[in-house]
CSV table of C-alpha atoms in Angstrom, one decimal:
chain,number,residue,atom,x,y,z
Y,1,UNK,CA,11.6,-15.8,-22.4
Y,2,UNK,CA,9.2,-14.6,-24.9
Y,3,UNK,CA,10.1,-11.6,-26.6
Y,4,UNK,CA,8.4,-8.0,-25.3
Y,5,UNK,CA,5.6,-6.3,-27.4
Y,6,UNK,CA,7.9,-3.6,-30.1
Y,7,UNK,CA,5.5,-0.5,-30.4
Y,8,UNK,CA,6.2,2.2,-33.2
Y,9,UNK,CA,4.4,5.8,-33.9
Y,10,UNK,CA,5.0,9.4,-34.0
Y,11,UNK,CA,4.5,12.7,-32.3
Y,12,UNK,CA,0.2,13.4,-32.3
Y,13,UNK,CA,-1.7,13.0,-35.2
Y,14,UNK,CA,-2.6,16.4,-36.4
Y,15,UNK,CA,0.1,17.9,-38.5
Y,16,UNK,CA,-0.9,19.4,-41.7
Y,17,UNK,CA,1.8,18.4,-44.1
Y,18,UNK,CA,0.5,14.8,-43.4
Y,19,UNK,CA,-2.7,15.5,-45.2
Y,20,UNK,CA,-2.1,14.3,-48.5
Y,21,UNK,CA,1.0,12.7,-47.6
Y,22,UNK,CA,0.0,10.2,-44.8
Y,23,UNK,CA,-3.7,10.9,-44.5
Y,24,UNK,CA,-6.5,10.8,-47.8
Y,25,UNK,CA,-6.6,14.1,-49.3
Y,26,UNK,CA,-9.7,15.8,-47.1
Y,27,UNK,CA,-9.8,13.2,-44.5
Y,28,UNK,CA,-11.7,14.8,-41.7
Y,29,UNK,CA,-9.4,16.1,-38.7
Y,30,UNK,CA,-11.8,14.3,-36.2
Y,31,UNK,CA,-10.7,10.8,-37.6
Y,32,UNK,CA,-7.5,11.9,-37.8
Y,33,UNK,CA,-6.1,9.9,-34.8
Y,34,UNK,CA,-8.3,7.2,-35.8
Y,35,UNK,CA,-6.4,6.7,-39.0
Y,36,UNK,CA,-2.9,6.7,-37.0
Y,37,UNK,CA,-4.8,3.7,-34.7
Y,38,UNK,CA,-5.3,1.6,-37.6
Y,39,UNK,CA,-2.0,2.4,-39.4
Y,40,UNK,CA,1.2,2.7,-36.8
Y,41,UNK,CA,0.9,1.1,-33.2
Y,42,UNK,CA,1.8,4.0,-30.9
Y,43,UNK,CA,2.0,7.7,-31.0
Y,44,UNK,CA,3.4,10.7,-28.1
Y,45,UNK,CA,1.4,12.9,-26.8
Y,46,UNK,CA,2.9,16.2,-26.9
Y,47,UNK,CA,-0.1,18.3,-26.1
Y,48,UNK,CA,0.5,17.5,-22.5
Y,49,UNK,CA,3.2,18.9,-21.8
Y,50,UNK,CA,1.5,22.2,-22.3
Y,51,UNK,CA,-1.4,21.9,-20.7
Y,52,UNK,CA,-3.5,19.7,-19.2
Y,53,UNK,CA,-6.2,17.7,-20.4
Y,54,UNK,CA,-9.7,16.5,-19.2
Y,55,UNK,CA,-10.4,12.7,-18.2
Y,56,UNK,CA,-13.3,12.5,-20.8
Y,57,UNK,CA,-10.3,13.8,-23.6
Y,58,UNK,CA,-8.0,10.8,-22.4
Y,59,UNK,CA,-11.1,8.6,-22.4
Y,60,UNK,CA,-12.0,10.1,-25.9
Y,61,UNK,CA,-8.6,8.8,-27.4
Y,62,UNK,CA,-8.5,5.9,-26.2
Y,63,UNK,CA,-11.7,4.9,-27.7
Y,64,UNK,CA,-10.6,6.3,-30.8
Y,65,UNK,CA,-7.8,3.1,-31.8
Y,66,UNK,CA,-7.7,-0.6,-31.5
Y,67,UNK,CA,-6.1,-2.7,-29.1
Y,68,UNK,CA,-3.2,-2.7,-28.4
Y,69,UNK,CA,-2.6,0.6,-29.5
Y,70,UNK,CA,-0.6,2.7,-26.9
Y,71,UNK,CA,-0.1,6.5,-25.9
Y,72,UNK,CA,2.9,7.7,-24.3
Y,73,UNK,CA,2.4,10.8,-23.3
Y,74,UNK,CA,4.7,14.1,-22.8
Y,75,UNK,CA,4.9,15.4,-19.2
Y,76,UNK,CA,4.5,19.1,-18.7
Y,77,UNK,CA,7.0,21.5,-19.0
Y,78,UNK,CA,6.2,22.3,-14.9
Y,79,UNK,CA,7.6,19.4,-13.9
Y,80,UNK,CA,10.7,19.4,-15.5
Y,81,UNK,CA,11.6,23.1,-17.1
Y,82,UNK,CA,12.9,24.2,-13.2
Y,83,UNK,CA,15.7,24.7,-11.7
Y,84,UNK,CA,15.2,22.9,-8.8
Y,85,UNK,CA,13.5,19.4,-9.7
Y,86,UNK,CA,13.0,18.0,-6.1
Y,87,UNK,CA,10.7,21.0,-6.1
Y,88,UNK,CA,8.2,19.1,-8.6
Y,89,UNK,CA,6.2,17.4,-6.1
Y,90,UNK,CA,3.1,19.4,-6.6
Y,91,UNK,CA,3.4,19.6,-10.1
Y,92,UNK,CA,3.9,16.0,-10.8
Y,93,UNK,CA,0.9,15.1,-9.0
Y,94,UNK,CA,-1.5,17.4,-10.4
Y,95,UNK,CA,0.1,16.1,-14.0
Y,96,UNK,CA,-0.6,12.3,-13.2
Y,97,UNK,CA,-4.0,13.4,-11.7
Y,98,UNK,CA,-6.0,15.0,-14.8
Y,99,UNK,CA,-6.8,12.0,-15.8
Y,100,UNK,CA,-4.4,9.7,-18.4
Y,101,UNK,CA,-5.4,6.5,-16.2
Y,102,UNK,CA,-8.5,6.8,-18.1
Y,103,UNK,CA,-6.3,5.7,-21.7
Y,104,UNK,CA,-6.5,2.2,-19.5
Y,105,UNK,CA,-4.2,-0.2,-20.9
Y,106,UNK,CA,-3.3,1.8,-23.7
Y,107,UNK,CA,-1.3,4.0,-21.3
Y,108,UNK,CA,2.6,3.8,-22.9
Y,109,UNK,CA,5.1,5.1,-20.9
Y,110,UNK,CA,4.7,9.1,-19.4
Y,111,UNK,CA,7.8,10.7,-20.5
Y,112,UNK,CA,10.0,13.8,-18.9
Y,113,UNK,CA,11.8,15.5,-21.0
Y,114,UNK,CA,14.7,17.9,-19.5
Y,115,UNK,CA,15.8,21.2,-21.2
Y,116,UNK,CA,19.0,21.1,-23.1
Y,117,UNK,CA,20.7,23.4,-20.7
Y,118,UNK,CA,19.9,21.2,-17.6
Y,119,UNK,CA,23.0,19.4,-16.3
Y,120,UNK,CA,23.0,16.2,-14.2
Y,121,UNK,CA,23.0,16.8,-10.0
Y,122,UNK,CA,22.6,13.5,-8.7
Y,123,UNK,CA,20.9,14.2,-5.2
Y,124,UNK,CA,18.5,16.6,-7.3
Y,125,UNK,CA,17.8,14.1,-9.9
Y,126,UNK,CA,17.4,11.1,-6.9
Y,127,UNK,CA,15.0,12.9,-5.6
Y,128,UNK,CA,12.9,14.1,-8.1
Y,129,UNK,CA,13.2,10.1,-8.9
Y,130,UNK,CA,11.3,9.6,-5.9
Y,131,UNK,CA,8.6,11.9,-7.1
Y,132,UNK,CA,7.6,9.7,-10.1
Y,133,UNK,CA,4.4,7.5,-8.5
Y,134,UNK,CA,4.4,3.9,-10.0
Y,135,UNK,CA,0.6,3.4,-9.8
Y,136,UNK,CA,-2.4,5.9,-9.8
Y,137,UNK,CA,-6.4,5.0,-9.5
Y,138,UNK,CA,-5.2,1.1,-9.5
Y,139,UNK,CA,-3.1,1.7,-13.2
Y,140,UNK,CA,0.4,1.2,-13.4
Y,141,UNK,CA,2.8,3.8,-14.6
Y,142,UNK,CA,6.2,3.7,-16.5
Y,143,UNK,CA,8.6,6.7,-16.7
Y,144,UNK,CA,11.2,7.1,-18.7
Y,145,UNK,CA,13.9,10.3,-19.1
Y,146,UNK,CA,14.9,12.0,-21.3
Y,147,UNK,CA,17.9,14.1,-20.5
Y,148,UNK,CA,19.7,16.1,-23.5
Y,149,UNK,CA,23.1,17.6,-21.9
Y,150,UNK,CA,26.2,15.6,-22.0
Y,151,UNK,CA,26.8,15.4,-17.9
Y,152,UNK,CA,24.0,12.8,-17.7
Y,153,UNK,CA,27.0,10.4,-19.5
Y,154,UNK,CA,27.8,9.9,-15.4
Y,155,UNK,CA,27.4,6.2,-14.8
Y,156,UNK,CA,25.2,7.9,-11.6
Y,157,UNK,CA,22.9,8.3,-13.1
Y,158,UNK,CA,21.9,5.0,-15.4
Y,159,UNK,CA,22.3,3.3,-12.2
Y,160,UNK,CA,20.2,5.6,-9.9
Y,161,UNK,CA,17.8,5.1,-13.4
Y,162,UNK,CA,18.3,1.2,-12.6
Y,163,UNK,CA,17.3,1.1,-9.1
Y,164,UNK,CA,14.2,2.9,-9.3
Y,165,UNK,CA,13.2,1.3,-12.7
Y,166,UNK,CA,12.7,3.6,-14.9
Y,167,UNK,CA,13.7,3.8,-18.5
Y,168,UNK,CA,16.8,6.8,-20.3
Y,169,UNK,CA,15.4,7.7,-23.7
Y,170,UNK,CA,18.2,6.7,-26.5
Y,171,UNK,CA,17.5,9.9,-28.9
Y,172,UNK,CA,18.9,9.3,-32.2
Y,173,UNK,CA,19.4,13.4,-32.8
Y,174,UNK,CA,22.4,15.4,-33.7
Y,175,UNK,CA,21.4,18.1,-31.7
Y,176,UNK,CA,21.9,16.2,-28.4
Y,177,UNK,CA,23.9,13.2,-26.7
Y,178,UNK,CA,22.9,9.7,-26.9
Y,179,UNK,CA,22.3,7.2,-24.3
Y,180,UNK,CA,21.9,3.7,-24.6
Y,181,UNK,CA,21.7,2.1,-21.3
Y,182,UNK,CA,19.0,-0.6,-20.1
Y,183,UNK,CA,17.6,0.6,-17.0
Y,184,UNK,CA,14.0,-0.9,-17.2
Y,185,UNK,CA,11.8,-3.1,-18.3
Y,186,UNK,CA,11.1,-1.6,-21.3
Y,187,UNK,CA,13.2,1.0,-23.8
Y,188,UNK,CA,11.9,4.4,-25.6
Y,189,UNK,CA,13.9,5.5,-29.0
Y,190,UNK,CA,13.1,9.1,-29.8
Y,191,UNK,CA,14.4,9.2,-33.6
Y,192,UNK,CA,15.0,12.6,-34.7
Y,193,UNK,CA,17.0,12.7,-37.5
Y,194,UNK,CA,14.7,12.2,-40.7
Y,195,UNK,CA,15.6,13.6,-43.8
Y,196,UNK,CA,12.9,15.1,-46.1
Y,197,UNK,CA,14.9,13.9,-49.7
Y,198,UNK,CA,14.5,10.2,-48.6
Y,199,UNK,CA,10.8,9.2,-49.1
Y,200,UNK,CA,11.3,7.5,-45.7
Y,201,UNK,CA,12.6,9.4,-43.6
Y,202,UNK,CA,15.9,7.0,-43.3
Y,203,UNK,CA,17.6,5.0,-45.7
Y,204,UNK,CA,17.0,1.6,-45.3
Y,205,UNK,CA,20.3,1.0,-44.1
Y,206,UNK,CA,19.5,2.9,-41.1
Y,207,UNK,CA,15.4,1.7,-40.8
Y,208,UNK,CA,17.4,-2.1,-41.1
Y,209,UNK,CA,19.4,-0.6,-38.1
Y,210,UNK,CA,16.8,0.2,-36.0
Y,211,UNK,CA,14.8,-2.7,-36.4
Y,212,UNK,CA,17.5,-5.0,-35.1
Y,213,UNK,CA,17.7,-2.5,-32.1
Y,214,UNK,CA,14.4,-2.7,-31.5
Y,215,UNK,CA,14.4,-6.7,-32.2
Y,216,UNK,CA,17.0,-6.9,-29.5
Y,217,UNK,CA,15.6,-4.9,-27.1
Y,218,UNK,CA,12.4,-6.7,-26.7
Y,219,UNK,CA,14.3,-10.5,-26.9
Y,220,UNK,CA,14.5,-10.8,-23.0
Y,221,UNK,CA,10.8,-9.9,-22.6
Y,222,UNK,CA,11.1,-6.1,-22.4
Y,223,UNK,CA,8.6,-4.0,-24.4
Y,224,UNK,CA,10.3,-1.7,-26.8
Y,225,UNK,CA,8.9,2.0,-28.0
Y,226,UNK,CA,10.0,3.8,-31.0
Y,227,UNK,CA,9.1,6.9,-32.2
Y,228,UNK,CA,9.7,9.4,-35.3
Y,229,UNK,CA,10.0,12.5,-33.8
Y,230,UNK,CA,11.2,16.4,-35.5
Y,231,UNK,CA,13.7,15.8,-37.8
Y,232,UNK,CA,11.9,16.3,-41.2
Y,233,UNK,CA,8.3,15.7,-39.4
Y,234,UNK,CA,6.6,15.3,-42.6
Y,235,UNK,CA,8.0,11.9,-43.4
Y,236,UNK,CA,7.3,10.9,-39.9
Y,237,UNK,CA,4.6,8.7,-40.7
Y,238,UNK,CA,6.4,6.8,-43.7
Y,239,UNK,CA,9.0,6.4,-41.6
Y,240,UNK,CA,7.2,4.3,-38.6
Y,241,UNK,CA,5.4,2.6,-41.5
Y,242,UNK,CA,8.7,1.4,-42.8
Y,243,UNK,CA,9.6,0.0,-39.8
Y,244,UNK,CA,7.0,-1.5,-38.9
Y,245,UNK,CA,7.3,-3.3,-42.0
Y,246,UNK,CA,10.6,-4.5,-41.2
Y,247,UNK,CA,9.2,-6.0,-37.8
């Protein structure tokens, strides 16, 4: 089998310690994401999970890199921060209505974040499961979750995860629990423990690390998404750019 597509970016592309650092000194903010298109190969859209956007925006990025570029892109916060998930109908299909189809192929992966705090009920969690659509306007869509408390470690879960096909985001992050389980056809790292001493973000011990995770996630034909995220957000960028390297 041939091995999946291995994507690699950061969180946006406007962050002000990253002029001078990532982008040219004075490189205008309007070619900002531009110079993230020709540079790293992915980046996640957090601005959507705070509000939402207009289809001409989505269209407006997506003209703005190359192909084979790709978004992911942050569900919002009323889909997920609620106490009752099953309850997310409404929400979830005013979120995959406002127009990200319009990104067209370069549409990564939409990914739901939970709050720390929420803990894993499995007939809440199947059914807001059922919630996620796999297509809209004739586009395809790929989901993958990102719980942070330590009661998602319930096998449960991975394998209610399995069965619908979507993806459990591995988050490298000492603030919350790991999990590594292959539940898709494609896997989402959320890296988040740069350091700002290492010009990197990582040592390359630990960029080495990730590129053989990435290498052998994507060997059976699965694509594989990696992103710098927090941590010491200023050497995001060098820190994609490393890895890339290594791929």
């Amino acid at each position: 089998m041939a091995r999946g597509s291995i994507f690699v970016g950061i969180g946006g592309w406007d962050y002000e310690p990253w002029r001078g650092t990532f982008f040219p000194d004075k490189w205008p903010k309007a070619k900002q994401l531009h110079y993230v298109g020709e540079h790293l190969t992915a980046t996640e859209v957090n601005a959507t999970y705070y509000r939402l956007q207009k289809p001409e925006t989505f269209a407006k990025w997506a003209e703005a890199v190359p192909d084979g570029f790709r978004f992911a892109v942050k569900a919002s916060r009323f889909c997920t921060n609620r106490r009752v998930l099953a309850e997310a109908g409404e929400a979830v299909e005013k979120f995959v209505g406002q127009g990200l189809t319009e990104l067209g192929p370069k549409l990564g992966p939409i990914l739901w974040q939970f709050m720390g705090t929420k803990q894993f009920d499995p007939d809440d969690m199947r059914a807001f499961i059922a919630l996620l659509p796999k297509s809209h306007a004739g586009v395809p869509l790929r989901h993958a979750l990102e719980p942070r408390h330590e009661s998602f470690a319930d096998p449960a879960f991975a394998e209610m995860a399995r069965k619908a096909g979507v993806a459990i985001v591995y988050a490298d992050s000492k603030e919350h629990p790991c999990f590594d389980a292959d539940t898709a056809e494609f896997r989402y790292a959320r890296l988040q423990d740069a350091k700002e001493k290492v010009k990197t973000g990582y040592p390359a011990a630990a960029l080495d690390g990730f590129a053989g995770q990435a290498t052998g996630w994507a060997k059976d034909g699965r694509d594989a998404y990696l992103f710098m995220i927090n941590g010491a957000k200023v050497r995001a960028p060098a820190a994609a750019e490393a890895l890339i390297a290594r791929l």
